[in-house]
Coordinates of C-alpha atoms and ligand atoms in Angstrom, one line a residue:
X1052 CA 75.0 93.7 107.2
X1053 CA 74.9 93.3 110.8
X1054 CA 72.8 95.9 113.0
X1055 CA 75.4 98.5 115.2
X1056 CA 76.4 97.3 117.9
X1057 CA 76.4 98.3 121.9
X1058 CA 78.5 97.8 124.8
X1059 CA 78.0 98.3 128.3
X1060 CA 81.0 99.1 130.1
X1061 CA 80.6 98.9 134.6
X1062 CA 83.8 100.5 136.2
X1063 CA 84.5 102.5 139.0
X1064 CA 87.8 103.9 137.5
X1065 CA 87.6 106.6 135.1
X1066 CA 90.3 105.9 133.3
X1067 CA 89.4 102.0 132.3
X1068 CA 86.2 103.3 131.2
X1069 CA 87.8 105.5 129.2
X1070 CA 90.2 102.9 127.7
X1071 CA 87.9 100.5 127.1
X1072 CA 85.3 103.1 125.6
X1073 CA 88.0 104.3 123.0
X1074 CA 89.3 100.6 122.4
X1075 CA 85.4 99.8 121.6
X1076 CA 84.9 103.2 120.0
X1077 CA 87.2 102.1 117.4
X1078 CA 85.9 98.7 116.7
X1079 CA 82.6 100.7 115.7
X1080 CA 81.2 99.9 119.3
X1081 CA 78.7 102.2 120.4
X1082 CA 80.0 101.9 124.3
X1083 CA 77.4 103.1 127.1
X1084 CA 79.8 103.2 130.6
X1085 CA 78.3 103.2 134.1
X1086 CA 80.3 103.2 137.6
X1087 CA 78.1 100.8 140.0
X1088 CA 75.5 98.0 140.0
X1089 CA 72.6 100.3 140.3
X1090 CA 73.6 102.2 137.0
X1091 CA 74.1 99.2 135.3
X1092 CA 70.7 97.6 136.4
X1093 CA 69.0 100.4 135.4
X1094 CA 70.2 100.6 131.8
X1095 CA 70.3 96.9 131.1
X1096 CA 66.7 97.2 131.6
X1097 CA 66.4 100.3 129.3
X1098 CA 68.1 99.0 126.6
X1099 CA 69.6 95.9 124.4
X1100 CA 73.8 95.5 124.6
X1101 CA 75.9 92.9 122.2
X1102 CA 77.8 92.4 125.3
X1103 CA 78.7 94.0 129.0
X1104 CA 82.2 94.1 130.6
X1105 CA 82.4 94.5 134.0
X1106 CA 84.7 95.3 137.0
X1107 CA 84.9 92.9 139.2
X1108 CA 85.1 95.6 142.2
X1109 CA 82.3 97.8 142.1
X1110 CA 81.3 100.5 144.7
X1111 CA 78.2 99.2 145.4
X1112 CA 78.5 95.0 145.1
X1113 CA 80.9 93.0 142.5
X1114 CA 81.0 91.6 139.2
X1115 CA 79.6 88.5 139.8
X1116 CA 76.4 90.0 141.3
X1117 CA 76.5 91.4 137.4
X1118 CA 76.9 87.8 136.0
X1119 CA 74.3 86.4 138.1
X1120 CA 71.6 89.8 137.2
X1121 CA 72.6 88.9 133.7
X1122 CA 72.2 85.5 133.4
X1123 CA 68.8 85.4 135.0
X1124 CA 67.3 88.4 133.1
X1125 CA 69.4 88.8 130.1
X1126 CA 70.6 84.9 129.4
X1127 CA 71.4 85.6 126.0
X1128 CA 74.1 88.8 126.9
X1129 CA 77.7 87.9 127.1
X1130 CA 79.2 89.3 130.2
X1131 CA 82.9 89.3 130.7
X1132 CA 84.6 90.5 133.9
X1133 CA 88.0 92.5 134.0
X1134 CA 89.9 90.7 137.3
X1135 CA 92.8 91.7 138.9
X1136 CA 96.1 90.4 137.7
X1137 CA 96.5 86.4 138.7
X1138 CA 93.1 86.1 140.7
X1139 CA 92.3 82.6 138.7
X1140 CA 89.8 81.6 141.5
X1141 CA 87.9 84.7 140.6
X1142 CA 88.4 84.5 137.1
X1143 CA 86.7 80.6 137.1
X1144 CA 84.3 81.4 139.9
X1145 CA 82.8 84.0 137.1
X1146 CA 82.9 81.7 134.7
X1147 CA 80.5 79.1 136.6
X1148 CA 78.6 81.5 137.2
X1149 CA 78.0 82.1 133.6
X1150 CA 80.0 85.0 132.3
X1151 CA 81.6 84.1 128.9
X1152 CA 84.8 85.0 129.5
X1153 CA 87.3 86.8 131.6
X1154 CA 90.3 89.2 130.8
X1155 CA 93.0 90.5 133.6
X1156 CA 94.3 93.5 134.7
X1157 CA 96.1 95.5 133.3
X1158 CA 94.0 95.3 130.8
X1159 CA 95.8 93.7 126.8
X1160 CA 94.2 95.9 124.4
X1161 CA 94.7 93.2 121.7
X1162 CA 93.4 90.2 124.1
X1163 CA 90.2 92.9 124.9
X1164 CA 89.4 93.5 121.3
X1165 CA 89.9 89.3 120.4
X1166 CA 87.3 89.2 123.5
X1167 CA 84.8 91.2 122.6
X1168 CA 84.4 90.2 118.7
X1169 CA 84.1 86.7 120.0
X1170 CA 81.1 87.5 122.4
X1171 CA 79.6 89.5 119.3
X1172 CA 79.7 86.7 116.8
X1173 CA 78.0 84.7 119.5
X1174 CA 75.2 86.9 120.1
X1175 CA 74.8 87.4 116.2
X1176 CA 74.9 83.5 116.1
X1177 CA 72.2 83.9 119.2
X1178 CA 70.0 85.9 116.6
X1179 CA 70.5 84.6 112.9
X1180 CA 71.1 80.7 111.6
X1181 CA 70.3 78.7 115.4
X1182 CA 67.9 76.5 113.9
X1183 CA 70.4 75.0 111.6
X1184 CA 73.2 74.4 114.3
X1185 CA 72.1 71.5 115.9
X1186 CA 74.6 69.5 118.0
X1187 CA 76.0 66.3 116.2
X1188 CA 74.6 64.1 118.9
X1189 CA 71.7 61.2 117.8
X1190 CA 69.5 60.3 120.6
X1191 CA 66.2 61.1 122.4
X1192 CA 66.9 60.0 125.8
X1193 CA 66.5 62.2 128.9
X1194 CA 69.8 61.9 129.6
X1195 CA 70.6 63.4 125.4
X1196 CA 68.6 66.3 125.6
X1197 CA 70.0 67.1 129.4
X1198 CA 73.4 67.0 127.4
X1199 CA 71.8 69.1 124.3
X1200 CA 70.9 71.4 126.1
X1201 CA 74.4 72.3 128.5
X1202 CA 75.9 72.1 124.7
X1203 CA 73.6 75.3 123.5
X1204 CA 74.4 76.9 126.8
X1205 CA 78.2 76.2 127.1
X1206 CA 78.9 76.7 123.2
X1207 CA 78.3 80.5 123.8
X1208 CA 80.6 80.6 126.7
X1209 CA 84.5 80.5 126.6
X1210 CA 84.7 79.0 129.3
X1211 CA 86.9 75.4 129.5
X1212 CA 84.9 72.2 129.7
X1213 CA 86.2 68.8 131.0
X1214 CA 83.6 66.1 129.5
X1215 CA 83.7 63.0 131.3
X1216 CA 82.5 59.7 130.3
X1217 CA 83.3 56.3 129.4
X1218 CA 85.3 55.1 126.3
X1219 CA 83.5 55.5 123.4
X1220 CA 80.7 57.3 125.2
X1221 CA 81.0 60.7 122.6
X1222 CA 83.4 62.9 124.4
X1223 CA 85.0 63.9 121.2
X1224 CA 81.7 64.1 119.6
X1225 CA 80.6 66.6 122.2
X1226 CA 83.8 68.9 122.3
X1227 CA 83.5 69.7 118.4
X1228 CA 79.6 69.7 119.1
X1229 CA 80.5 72.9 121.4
X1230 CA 82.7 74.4 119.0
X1231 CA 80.2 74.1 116.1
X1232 CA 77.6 75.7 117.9
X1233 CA 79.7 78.4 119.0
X1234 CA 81.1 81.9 118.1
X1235 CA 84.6 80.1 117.5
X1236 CA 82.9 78.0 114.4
X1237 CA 84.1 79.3 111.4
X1238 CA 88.1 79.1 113.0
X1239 CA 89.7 75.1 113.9
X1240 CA 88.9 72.7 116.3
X1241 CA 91.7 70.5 116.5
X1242 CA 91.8 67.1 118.7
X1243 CA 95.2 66.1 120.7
X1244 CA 95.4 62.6 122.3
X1245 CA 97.7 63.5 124.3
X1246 CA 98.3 60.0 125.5
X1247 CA 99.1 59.2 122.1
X1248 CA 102.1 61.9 121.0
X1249 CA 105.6 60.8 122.6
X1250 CA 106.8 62.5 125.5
X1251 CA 109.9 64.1 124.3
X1252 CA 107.8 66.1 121.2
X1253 CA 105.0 67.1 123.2
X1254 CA 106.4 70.6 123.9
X1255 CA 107.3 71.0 120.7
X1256 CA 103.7 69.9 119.3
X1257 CA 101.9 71.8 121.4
X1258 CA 103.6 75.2 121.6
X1259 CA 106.1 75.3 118.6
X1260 CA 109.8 75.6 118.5
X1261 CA 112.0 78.0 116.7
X1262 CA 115.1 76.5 114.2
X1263 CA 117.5 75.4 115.5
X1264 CA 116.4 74.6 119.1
X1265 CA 117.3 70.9 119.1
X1266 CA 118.7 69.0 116.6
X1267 CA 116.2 67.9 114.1
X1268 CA 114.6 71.3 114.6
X1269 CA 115.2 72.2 111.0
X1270 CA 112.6 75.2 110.7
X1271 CA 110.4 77.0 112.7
X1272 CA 107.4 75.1 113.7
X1273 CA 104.0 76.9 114.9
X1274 CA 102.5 74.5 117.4
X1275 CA 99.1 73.0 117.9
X1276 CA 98.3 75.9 120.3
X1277 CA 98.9 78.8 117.0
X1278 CA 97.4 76.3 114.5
X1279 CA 94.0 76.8 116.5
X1280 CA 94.1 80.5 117.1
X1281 CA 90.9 81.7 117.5
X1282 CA 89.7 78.5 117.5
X1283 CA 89.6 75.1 119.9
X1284 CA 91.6 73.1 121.4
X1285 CA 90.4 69.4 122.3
X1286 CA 92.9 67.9 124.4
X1287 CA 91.8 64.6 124.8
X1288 CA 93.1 61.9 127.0
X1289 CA 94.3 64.7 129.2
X1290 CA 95.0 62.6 132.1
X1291 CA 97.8 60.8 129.9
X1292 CA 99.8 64.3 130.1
X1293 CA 103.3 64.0 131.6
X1294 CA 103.3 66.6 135.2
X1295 CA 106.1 68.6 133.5
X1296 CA 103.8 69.1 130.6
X1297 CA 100.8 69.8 132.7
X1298 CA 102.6 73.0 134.3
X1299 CA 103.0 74.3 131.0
X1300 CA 99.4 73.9 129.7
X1301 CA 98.2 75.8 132.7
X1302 CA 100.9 78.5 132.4
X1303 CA 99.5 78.7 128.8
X1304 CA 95.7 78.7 129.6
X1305 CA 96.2 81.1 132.8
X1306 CA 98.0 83.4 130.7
X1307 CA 97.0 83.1 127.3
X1308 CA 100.4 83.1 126.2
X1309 CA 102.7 80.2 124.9
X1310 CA 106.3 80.5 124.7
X1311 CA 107.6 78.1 122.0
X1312 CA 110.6 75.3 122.5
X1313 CA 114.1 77.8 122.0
X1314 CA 111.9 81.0 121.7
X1315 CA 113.0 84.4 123.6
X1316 CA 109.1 85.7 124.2
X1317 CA 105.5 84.6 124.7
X1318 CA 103.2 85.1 122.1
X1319 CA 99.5 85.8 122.9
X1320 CA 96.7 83.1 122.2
X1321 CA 93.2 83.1 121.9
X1322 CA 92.2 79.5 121.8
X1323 CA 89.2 78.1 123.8
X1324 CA 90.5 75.0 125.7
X1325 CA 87.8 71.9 126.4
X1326 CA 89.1 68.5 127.7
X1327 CA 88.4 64.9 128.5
X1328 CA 89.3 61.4 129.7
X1329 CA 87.5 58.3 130.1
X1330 CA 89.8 57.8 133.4
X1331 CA 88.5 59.5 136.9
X1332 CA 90.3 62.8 137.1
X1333 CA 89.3 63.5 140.6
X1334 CA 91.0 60.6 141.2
X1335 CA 94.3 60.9 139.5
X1336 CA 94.5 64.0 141.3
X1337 CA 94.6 62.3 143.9
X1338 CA 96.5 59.9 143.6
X1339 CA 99.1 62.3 142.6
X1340 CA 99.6 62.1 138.8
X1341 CA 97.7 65.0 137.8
X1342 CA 98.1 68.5 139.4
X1343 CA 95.2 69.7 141.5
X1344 CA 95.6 73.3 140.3
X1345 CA 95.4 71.9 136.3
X1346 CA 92.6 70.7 137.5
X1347 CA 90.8 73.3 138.9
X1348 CA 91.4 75.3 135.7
X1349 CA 89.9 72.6 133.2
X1350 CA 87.1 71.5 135.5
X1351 CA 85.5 74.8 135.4
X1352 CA 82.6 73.2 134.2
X1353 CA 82.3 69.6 133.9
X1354 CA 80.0 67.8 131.4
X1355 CA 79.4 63.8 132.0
X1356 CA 78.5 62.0 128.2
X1357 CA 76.4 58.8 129.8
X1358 CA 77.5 55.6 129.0
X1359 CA 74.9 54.0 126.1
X1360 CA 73.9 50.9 128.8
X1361 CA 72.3 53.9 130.9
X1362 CA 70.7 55.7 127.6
X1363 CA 69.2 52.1 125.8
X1364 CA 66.4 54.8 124.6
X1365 CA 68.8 55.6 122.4
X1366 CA 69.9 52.5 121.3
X1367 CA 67.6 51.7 118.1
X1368 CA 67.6 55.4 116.8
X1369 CA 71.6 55.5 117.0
X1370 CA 71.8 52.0 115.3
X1371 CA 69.6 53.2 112.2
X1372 CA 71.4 56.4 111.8
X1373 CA 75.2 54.7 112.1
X1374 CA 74.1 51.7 109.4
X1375 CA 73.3 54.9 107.0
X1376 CA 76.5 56.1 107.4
X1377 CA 78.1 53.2 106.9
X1378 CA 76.4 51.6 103.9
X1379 CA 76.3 55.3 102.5
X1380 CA 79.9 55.4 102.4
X1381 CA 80.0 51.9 100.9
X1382 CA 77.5 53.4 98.3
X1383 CA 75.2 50.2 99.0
X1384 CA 71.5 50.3 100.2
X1385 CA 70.8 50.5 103.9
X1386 CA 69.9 46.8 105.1
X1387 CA 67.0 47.2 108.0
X1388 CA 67.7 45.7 111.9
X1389 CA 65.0 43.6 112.5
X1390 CA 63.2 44.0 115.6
X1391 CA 65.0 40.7 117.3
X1392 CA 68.0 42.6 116.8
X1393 CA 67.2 46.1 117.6
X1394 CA 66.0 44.4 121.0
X1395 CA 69.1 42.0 121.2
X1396 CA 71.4 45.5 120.8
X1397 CA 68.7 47.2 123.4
X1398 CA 69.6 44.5 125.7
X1399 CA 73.7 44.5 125.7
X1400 CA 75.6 46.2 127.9
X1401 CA 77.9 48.0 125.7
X1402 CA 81.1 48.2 127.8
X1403 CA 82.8 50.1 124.5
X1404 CA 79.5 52.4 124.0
X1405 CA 78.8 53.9 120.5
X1406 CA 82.1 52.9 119.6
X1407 CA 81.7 49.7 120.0
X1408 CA 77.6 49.8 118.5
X1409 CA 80.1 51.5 115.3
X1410 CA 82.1 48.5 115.1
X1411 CA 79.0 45.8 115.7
X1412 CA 76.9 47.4 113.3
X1413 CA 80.2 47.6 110.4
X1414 CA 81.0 43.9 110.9
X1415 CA 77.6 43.0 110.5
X1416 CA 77.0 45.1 107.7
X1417 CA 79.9 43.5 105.8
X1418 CA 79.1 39.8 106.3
X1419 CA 75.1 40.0 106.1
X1420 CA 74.4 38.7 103.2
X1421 CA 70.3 39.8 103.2
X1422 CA 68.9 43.0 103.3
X1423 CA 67.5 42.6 107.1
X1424 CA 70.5 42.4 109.9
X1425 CA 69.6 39.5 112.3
X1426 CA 70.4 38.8 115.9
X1427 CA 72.9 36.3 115.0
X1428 CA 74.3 38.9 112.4
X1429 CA 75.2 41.0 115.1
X1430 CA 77.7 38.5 116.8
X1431 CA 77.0 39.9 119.7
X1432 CA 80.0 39.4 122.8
X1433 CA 78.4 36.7 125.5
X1434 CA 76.9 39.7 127.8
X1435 CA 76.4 37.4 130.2
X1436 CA 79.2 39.2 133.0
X1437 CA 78.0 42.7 131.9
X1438 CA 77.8 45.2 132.8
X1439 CA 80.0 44.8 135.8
X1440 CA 77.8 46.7 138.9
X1441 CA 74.4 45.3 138.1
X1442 CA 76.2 41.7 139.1
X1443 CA 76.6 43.5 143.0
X1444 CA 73.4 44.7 142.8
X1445 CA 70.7 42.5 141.3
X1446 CA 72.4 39.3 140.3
X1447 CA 71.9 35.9 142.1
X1448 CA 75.7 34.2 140.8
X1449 CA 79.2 34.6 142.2
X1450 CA 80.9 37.9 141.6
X1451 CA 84.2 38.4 141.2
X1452 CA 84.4 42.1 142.7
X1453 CA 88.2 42.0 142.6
X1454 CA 88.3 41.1 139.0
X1455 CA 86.2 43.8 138.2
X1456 CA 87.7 46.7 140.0
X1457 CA 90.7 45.5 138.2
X1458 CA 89.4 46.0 134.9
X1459 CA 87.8 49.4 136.1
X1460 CA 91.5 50.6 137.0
X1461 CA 90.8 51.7 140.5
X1462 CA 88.5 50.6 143.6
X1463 CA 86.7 54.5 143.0
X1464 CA 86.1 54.2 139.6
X1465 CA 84.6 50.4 140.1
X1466 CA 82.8 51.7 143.2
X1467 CA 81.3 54.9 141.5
X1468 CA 80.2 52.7 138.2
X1469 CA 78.1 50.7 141.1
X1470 CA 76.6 54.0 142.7
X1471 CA 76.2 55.6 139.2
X1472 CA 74.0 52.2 138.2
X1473 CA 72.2 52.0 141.3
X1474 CA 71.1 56.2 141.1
X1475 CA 70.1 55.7 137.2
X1476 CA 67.7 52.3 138.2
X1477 CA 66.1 53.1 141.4
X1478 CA 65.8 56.6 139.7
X1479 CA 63.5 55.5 136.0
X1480 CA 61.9 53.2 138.9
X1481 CA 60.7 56.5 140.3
X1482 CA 60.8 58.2 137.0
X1483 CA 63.2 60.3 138.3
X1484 CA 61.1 61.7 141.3
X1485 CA 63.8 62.4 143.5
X1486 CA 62.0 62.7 146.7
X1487 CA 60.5 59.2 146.0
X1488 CA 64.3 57.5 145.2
X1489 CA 65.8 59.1 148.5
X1490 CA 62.9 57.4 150.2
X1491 CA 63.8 54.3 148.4
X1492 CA 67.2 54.6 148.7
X1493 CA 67.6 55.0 152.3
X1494 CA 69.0 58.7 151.9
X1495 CA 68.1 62.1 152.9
X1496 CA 66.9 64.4 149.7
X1497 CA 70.2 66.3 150.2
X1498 CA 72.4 63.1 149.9
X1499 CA 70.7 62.0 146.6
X1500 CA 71.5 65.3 144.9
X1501 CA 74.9 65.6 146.6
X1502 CA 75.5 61.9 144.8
X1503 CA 74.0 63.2 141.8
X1504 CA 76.3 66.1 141.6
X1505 CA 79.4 64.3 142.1
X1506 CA 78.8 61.7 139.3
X1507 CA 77.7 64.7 136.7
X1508 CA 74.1 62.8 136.7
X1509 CA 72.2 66.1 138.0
X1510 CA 73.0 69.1 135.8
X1511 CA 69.7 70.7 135.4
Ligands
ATP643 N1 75.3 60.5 120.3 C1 76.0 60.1 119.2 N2 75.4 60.3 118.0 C2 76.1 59.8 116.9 N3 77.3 59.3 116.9 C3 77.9 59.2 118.1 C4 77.3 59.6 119.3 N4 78.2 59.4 120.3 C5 79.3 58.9 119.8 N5 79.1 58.7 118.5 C6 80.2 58.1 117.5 O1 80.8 57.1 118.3 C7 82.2 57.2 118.0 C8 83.0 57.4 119.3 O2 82.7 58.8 119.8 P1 83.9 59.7 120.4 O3 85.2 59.5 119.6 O4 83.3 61.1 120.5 O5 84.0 59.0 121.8 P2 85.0 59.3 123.0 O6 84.2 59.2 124.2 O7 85.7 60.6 122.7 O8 86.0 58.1 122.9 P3 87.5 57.9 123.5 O9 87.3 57.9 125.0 O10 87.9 56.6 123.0 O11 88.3 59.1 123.1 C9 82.5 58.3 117.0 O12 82.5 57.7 115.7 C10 81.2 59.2 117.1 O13 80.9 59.8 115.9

């Protein structure tokens, strides 16, 4: 059985502490309570806790001076902070800076308890089987183990996640990735597309309905957001939600609560919400069709999945591992890529990334006859006007810049895919030395990692 378990409690008002030191008293929750930073400094450094909840006004600093002390000298301790009612930019600001989750004023006794034995399953997780929860991504590339690695970090937080990246590119892959590795394993992840569920039974997918609420509504129905309780939600293609439908979701992720279609209450949740979209959300915000303050809620941290053309490392390694799976599930032997074609697949640009390597790899797979794929097995799409930047930035023919940005959907997208292409080269030229690709670059140090930021290329 698991070892007892310790809490430290940082609050200036008597009676929260003593609320939350009863509420944790009876979940068996040995709860040590202090009033200011300098109390809580002192005993984090005297002894271990499964997890600390703090204030986030405190006499002598704030809350977030907690999250910050924590996560440089205590990484592995799950802080939460305890915000006033409806302070969101609080609430997120804590969360970037690390703590794993938040919970507002006045404080939900049910909510706290739901909080706290998700933080302790994590830091049992921290401490028992980590060695065999490895994320579900193949590849060995710099770019990979940069993404690894914010997995392992951000699959103990509770914080939301929008992942970014191409079609194809592993979104989905990294969204359950999180979830597995995190204390939220053993309840559902569930994917939406929410592109891909029709307008008019969106509400009623999402948060339920009650019978008798519209016609058709022939008995009560839970909703995708109760079907994950305790669990995750992966809305995916989240830029494809109607506005009307967007004000909901952030009414449901702000206050935890979702009120189903013809129902006379809210009902509590406790589902970790992650997101994506291959399109530019920055952009769509500003174009108008997705709400800036939705935004600012999901983006709390943002994780970019490279596209595969910018990642060829892990080209050969991915190919092997996906012709397994698929001649494993056709029960056959696994025919070998020769090393024409594992350089032929190294060299393409992959505009539909692992997807598309999937879908190459199966068609070739059926029609080889021999047990060694080929280049001319592969069938490989003339790469010749791909991928569309490098044309602008190395090639010698005509491009046709407006036929590109068309297929890129917008002149920022088509004009960040060029920067994006133009970093990554000039940076392996420099093997990634930043100093040395400012120099090169015609930049200051400080615009490089500005440009890195923005296009989630820099998250070390
Ligand atoms: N690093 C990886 N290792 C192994 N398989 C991968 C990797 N990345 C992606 N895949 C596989 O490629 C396919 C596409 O991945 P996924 O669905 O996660 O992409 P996506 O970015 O969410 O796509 P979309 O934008 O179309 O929703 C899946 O079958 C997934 O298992």
């Amino acid at each position: 059985m698991s070892e007892s378990k310790t809490a430290l409690v940082i609050d200036d008002e008597p009676d929260i502490r003593e609320l939350l030191e009863i509420t944790l008293g009876r979940m068996h929750i040995e709860t040590f309570s202090v009033e200011n930073v300098a109390q809580a400094k002192r005993l984090l450094a005297e002894r271990d806790f499964s997890i600390c909840l703090t204030d986030m006004k405190l006499p002598d600093g704030n809350g977030l001076e907690i999250v910050e002390y924590i996560q440089l000298h205590h990484p592995r301790l799950p802080v939460a902070v305890i915000t006033a009612h409806g302070n969101v930019d609080i609430a997120i600001d804590s969360m970037k800076a690390g703590a794993f989750d938040f919970i507002s004023k006045p404080v939900d006794l049910t909510a706290l308890r739901k909080l706290v034995n998700t933080a302790v399953r994590a830091t049992e997780l921290e401490t028992t089987n980590r060695e065999d929860k490895q994320p579900l991504l193949t590849g060995e590339s710099r770019a990979m183990k940069q993404l690894v690695n914010s997995i392992q970090k951000l699959a103990r937080s509770q914080a939301p996640v929008y992942v970014s990246g191409e079609s194809g590119a592993g979104k989905e892959l990294v969204a359950r990735s999180i979830h597995n590795l995190g204390p939220r394993s053993n309840k559902p992840f569930i994917a939406v597309n929410c592109g891909a569920i029709p307008r008019e039974l969106l509400e009623s997918e999402l948060f339920g309905h009650v019978k008798g609420s519209f016609t058709g509504a022939h008995q009560d129905k839970a909703g995708l957001f109760r079907a994950a309780e305790g669990g995750t939600l992966f809305f995916d293609e989240v830029a494809d939600l109607p506005l009307d439908m967007q004000v909901k979701l952030l009414r449901a992720i702000q206050e935890k609560k979702v009120r189903p279609v013809g129902a006379e209450s809210e009902t509590a949740t406790d589902v970790r919400v992650l997101c994506a979209t291959h399109k530019n959300l920055e952009n769509e915000v500003s174009r108008g069709h997705f709400r800036q303050d939705l935004f600012y809620r999901l983006n709390v941290i943002q994780l970019n999945v490279p596209a595969l053309r910018h990642r060829k490392e892990d080209i050969s390694a991915l190919a092997c591992e996906l012709l397994e799976k698929i001649a494993s599930s056709a029960g056959a032997p696994t025919p070998t890529l020769s090393g024409n074609a594992i350089s032929a697949l190294e060299n393409y640009s992959f505009p539909g990334n692992v997807r598309e390597l999937e879908n190459i790899l199966e068609r070739a797979f059926t029609l080889c006859e021999h047990d060694t794929i080929q280049t001319e097995d592969l069938h490989l799409p003339d790469s010749a006007p791909k991928p569309p930047p490098s044309s602008p930035v190395g090639g010698g023919g005509k491009v046709d810049y407006y036929q590109n940005c068309l297929e890129h959907g917008s002149i920022d997208e088509y004009l960040e895919e060029i920067e994006r292409e133009i970093l990554c080269k000039t940076l392996e030229s420099c093997r990634w030395n930043k100093t040395q690709a400012a120099k090169k670059l015609g930049v200051t140090f400080r615009s490089l990692r500005y440009r890195l930021q923005k296009l989630g290329l820099d998250k070390e």
